Amino acid sequence: MYDRPGVVPASRTDFVLESIKEAILHGKLKPGQALVETDLAATLNVSKTPVREALKTLAGSGLVVMSPYKGATVRTVDAGMAASVYDVRMLLEPEALRRSVELGADLTEARSALEEVPGLARRSLANRRFHRALYAGCGNPLLVGILDGLRDQAALITIAGWGLHPTWDAEAAEHRAILVAAEEGFGDVAADLLRRHIRTFADRVVEELSDVVR
């Protein structure tokens, strides 16, 4: 389950946390799937304690839902969740990018993420890296922390959206346009392109998730 070569977890709990998170974000653990502590512990060759702690942490980040009756399950992406997460991103992420450009932040990581090897799992991770690289240099640690807190849920929504209707080629072109504007120092332009990029994806995914329910 844990498949990130060369990455050494800081502790057993971190190992379990990253293993379960990657399995969810790579689609190995499906939305709505029960997360049974004994099964996960056996798969990862650990005791139930680090599994229990990892599930609590993942519930806090929005990837897992804890129920006193059903236990832990992988969060199911619905239209309401997608609309809420992307509404916050639309409000905060473009402004964070504008400030990053204004401060002359290093965007090398964003450029590197654009060259990531294809494949759904890698695309998802590269997408996370790209967007974080845009806002990480905004100069406001609280703003970065808020956006970081949305990353896992946003990734879950992105994977769900690509599963319904793959659009990564168009999004990659949008990423390139955003990055070019940012690298050339046009912060307002980059922010506007990013806002439109987020809105376009959000509108499509919310509509498609709404159609699935009907």
Tab-separated table of C-alpha atoms in Angstrom, residues 3-212:
chain	number	residue	atom	x	y	z
A	3	ASP	CA	4.583	2.921	-2.562
A	4	ARG	CA	6.785	5.989	-2.412
A	5	PRO	CA	10.332	4.723	-3.027
A	6	GLY	CA	13.056	6.642	-1.238
A	7	VAL	CA	10.648	8.285	1.213
A	8	VAL	CA	11.392	7.247	4.789
A	9	PRO	CA	8.539	7.982	7.213
A	10	ALA	CA	9.520	9.702	10.448
A	11	SER	CA	7.600	7.220	12.613
A	12	ARG	CA	5.368	4.170	12.423
A	13	THR	CA	2.295	6.391	12.698
A	14	ASP	CA	3.577	8.595	9.863
A	15	PHE	CA	4.183	5.474	7.774
A	16	VAL	CA	0.618	4.285	8.346
A	17	LEU	CA	-0.813	7.757	7.751
A	18	GLU	CA	1.002	8.235	4.450
A	19	SER	CA	0.187	4.676	3.345
A	20	ILE	CA	-3.544	5.083	3.855
A	21	LYS	CA	-3.570	8.606	2.404
A	22	GLU	CA	-1.743	7.529	-0.743
A	23	ALA	CA	-4.056	4.532	-1.148
A	24	ILE	CA	-7.083	6.847	-0.965
A	25	LEU	CA	-5.651	9.463	-3.313
A	26	HIS	CA	-4.507	6.794	-5.782
A	27	GLY	CA	-7.943	5.171	-5.788
A	28	LYS	CA	-6.825	1.901	-4.176
A	29	LEU	CA	-9.225	2.605	-1.324
A	30	LYS	CA	-12.514	3.665	-2.891
A	31	PRO	CA	-14.980	6.365	-1.747
A	32	GLY	CA	-17.368	4.886	0.798
A	33	GLN	CA	-15.104	1.887	1.463
A	34	ALA	CA	-14.915	0.761	5.096
A	35	LEU	CA	-11.522	1.195	6.738
A	36	VAL	CA	-11.258	-1.712	9.170
A	37	GLU	CA	-8.454	-1.212	11.680
A	38	THR	CA	-7.565	-4.900	11.948
A	39	ASP	CA	-7.397	-5.312	8.158
A	40	LEU	CA	-5.261	-2.212	7.662
A	41	ALA	CA	-2.970	-3.227	10.526
A	42	ALA	CA	-2.459	-6.665	8.982
A	43	THR	CA	-1.807	-5.213	5.521
A	44	LEU	CA	0.754	-2.742	6.876
A	45	ASN	CA	2.206	-5.181	9.418
A	46	VAL	CA	1.631	-2.860	12.370
A	47	SER	CA	-0.534	-2.847	15.482
A	48	LYS	CA	-3.987	-1.246	15.533
A	49	THR	CA	-2.798	1.771	17.544
A	50	PRO	CA	-0.976	3.661	14.729
A	51	VAL	CA	-3.841	2.783	12.377
A	52	ARG	CA	-6.370	4.279	14.790
A	53	GLU	CA	-4.289	7.458	15.172
A	54	ALA	CA	-3.824	7.760	11.404
A	55	LEU	CA	-7.553	7.437	10.766
A	56	LYS	CA	-8.262	10.203	13.291
A	57	THR	CA	-5.770	12.464	11.512
A	58	LEU	CA	-7.263	11.667	8.105
A	59	ALA	CA	-10.730	12.414	9.453
A	60	GLY	CA	-9.432	15.826	10.496
A	61	SER	CA	-8.125	16.497	6.986
A	62	GLY	CA	-11.426	15.437	5.396
A	63	LEU	CA	-10.347	12.234	3.658
A	64	VAL	CA	-12.026	9.895	6.132
A	65	VAL	CA	-15.429	9.977	7.809
A	66	MET	CA	-15.769	8.582	11.338
A	67	SER	CA	-19.136	7.223	12.480
A	68	PRO	CA	-19.971	5.700	15.887
A	69	TYR	CA	-22.102	3.113	14.066
A	70	LYS	CA	-20.214	2.395	10.835
A	71	GLY	CA	-16.662	3.141	11.954
A	72	ALA	CA	-14.239	4.773	9.509
A	73	THR	CA	-14.917	5.016	5.768
A	74	VAL	CA	-13.256	6.775	2.851
A	75	ARG	CA	-15.039	10.051	2.260
A	76	THR	CA	-17.431	10.104	-0.672
A	77	VAL	CA	-17.142	13.149	-2.909
A	78	ASP	CA	-20.457	14.883	-3.557
A	79	ALA	CA	-21.488	18.141	-5.198
A	80	GLY	CA	-21.842	19.977	-1.889
A	81	MET	CA	-18.344	19.052	-0.743
A	82	ALA	CA	-16.824	20.015	-4.093
A	83	ALA	CA	-18.616	23.367	-4.160
A	84	SER	CA	-17.507	24.239	-0.622
A	85	VAL	CA	-13.848	23.301	-1.094
A	86	TYR	CA	-13.513	25.060	-4.428
A	87	ASP	CA	-15.347	28.148	-3.200
A	88	VAL	CA	-12.671	28.641	-0.529
A	89	ARG	CA	-9.882	27.938	-3.003
A	90	MET	CA	-11.319	30.451	-5.469
A	91	LEU	CA	-11.369	33.117	-2.769
A	92	LEU	CA	-7.885	32.528	-1.369
A	93	GLU	CA	-5.566	30.805	-3.844
A	94	PRO	CA	-5.477	33.475	-6.588
A	95	GLU	CA	-4.683	36.174	-4.024
A	96	ALA	CA	-1.934	34.012	-2.536
A	97	LEU	CA	-0.453	33.561	-6.029
A	98	ARG	CA	-0.643	37.297	-6.708
A	99	ARG	CA	1.313	37.953	-3.507
A	100	SER	CA	3.857	35.258	-4.373
A	101	VAL	CA	4.538	36.966	-7.693
A	102	GLU	CA	4.710	40.354	-6.017
A	103	LEU	CA	7.320	39.011	-3.584
A	104	GLY	CA	9.331	37.364	-6.361
A	105	ALA	CA	8.857	33.861	-4.945
A	106	ASP	CA	10.758	30.957	-6.496
A	107	LEU	CA	8.447	29.032	-8.856
A	108	THR	CA	10.939	26.306	-9.801
A	109	GLU	CA	8.847	23.626	-8.084
A	110	ALA	CA	5.803	24.629	-10.120
A	111	ARG	CA	7.806	24.310	-13.336
A	112	SER	CA	9.067	20.886	-12.239
A	113	ALA	CA	5.521	19.702	-11.473
A	114	LEU	CA	4.444	20.511	-15.040
A	115	GLU	CA	6.988	17.991	-16.324
A	116	GLU	CA	5.738	15.116	-14.140
A	117	VAL	CA	5.399	11.693	-15.772
A	118	PRO	CA	1.813	10.898	-16.936
A	119	GLY	CA	-0.441	8.485	-15.076
A	120	LEU	CA	-3.453	9.181	-12.869
A	121	ALA	CA	-1.653	8.842	-9.525
A	122	ARG	CA	1.318	10.901	-10.679
A	123	ARG	CA	-0.935	13.499	-12.282
A	124	SER	CA	-2.775	13.929	-9.002
A	125	LEU	CA	0.444	14.369	-7.014
A	126	ALA	CA	1.884	16.705	-9.649
A	127	ASN	CA	-1.294	18.782	-9.590
A	128	ARG	CA	-0.962	19.139	-5.792
A	129	ARG	CA	2.695	20.121	-6.118
A	130	PHE	CA	1.962	22.668	-8.839
A	131	HIS	CA	-0.784	24.488	-6.975
A	132	ARG	CA	1.116	24.528	-3.689
A	133	ALA	CA	4.202	25.936	-5.395
A	134	LEU	CA	2.088	28.851	-6.656
A	135	TYR	CA	0.904	29.957	-3.222
A	136	ALA	CA	3.696	28.778	-0.900
A	137	GLY	CA	5.693	31.984	-1.311
A	138	CYS	CA	2.852	34.389	-0.529
A	139	GLY	CA	4.503	35.572	2.698
A	140	ASN	CA	1.570	34.662	4.966
A	141	PRO	CA	2.048	31.357	6.843
A	142	LEU	CA	-1.587	31.350	8.015
A	143	LEU	CA	-2.857	31.658	4.440
A	144	VAL	CA	-0.519	28.857	3.347
A	145	GLY	CA	-1.761	26.704	6.225
A	146	ILE	CA	-5.409	27.216	5.298
A	147	LEU	CA	-4.753	26.263	1.668
A	148	ASP	CA	-2.612	23.297	2.739
A	149	GLY	CA	-5.554	22.136	4.825
A	150	LEU	CA	-7.665	21.896	1.673
A	151	ARG	CA	-5.112	19.999	-0.416
A	152	ASP	CA	-6.211	16.455	0.418
A	153	GLN	CA	-9.901	17.166	-0.105
A	154	ALA	CA	-9.143	19.039	-3.322
A	155	ALA	CA	-7.093	16.062	-4.560
A	156	LEU	CA	-9.962	13.693	-3.768
A	157	ILE	CA	-12.343	15.917	-5.756
A	158	THR	CA	-9.877	16.188	-8.632
A	159	ILE	CA	-9.565	12.407	-8.921
A	160	ALA	CA	-13.352	12.049	-8.802
A	161	GLY	CA	-13.685	14.678	-11.531
A	162	TRP	CA	-11.115	13.021	-13.768
A	163	GLY	CA	-12.906	9.708	-13.240
A	164	LEU	CA	-16.136	11.203	-14.559
A	165	HIS	CA	-14.577	13.177	-17.403
A	166	PRO	CA	-10.782	13.291	-17.939
A	167	THR	CA	-9.719	16.868	-18.698
A	168	TRP	CA	-6.089	16.916	-17.609
A	169	ASP	CA	-4.724	17.902	-21.036
A	170	ALA	CA	-6.778	21.114	-21.033
A	171	GLU	CA	-5.864	21.757	-17.411
A	172	ALA	CA	-2.165	21.268	-18.156
A	173	ALA	CA	-2.411	23.974	-20.830
A	174	GLU	CA	-4.093	26.265	-18.284
A	175	HIS	CA	-1.322	25.506	-15.792
A	176	ARG	CA	1.297	26.512	-18.336
A	177	ALA	CA	-0.445	29.824	-19.051
A	178	ILE	CA	-0.731	30.581	-15.325
A	179	LEU	CA	2.925	29.796	-14.719
A	180	VAL	CA	4.155	31.861	-17.684
A	181	ALA	CA	2.256	34.903	-16.426
A	182	ALA	CA	3.613	34.368	-12.905
A	183	GLU	CA	7.196	33.876	-14.084
A	184	GLU	CA	6.992	37.069	-16.152
A	185	GLY	CA	5.857	39.005	-13.097
A	186	PHE	CA	2.246	39.621	-14.096
A	187	GLY	CA	0.670	38.811	-10.747
A	188	ASP	CA	-2.811	40.123	-11.485
A	189	VAL	CA	-2.953	38.249	-14.793
A	190	ALA	CA	-1.718	35.031	-13.193
A	191	ALA	CA	-4.259	35.371	-10.383
A	192	ASP	CA	-7.098	35.930	-12.855
A	193	LEU	CA	-6.054	32.915	-14.939
A	194	LEU	CA	-5.861	30.777	-11.800
A	195	ARG	CA	-9.294	31.933	-10.643
A	196	ARG	CA	-10.801	31.006	-14.018
A	197	HIS	CA	-8.957	27.672	-13.962
A	198	ILE	CA	-10.394	26.788	-10.538
A	199	ARG	CA	-13.889	28.023	-11.428
A	200	THR	CA	-14.028	26.076	-14.719
A	201	PHE	CA	-13.059	22.810	-13.079
A	202	ALA	CA	-15.327	23.380	-10.070
A	203	ASP	CA	-18.369	24.225	-12.171
A	204	ARG	CA	-17.935	21.100	-14.286
A	205	VAL	CA	-17.329	18.734	-11.374
A	206	VAL	CA	-20.203	20.102	-9.282
A	207	GLU	CA	-22.575	19.735	-12.245
A	208	GLU	CA	-21.409	16.208	-13.035
A	209	LEU	CA	-21.589	15.091	-9.408
A	210	SER	CA	-25.090	16.536	-9.191
A	211	ASP	CA	-26.066	14.533	-12.304
A	212	VAL	CA	-24.736	11.321	-10.717
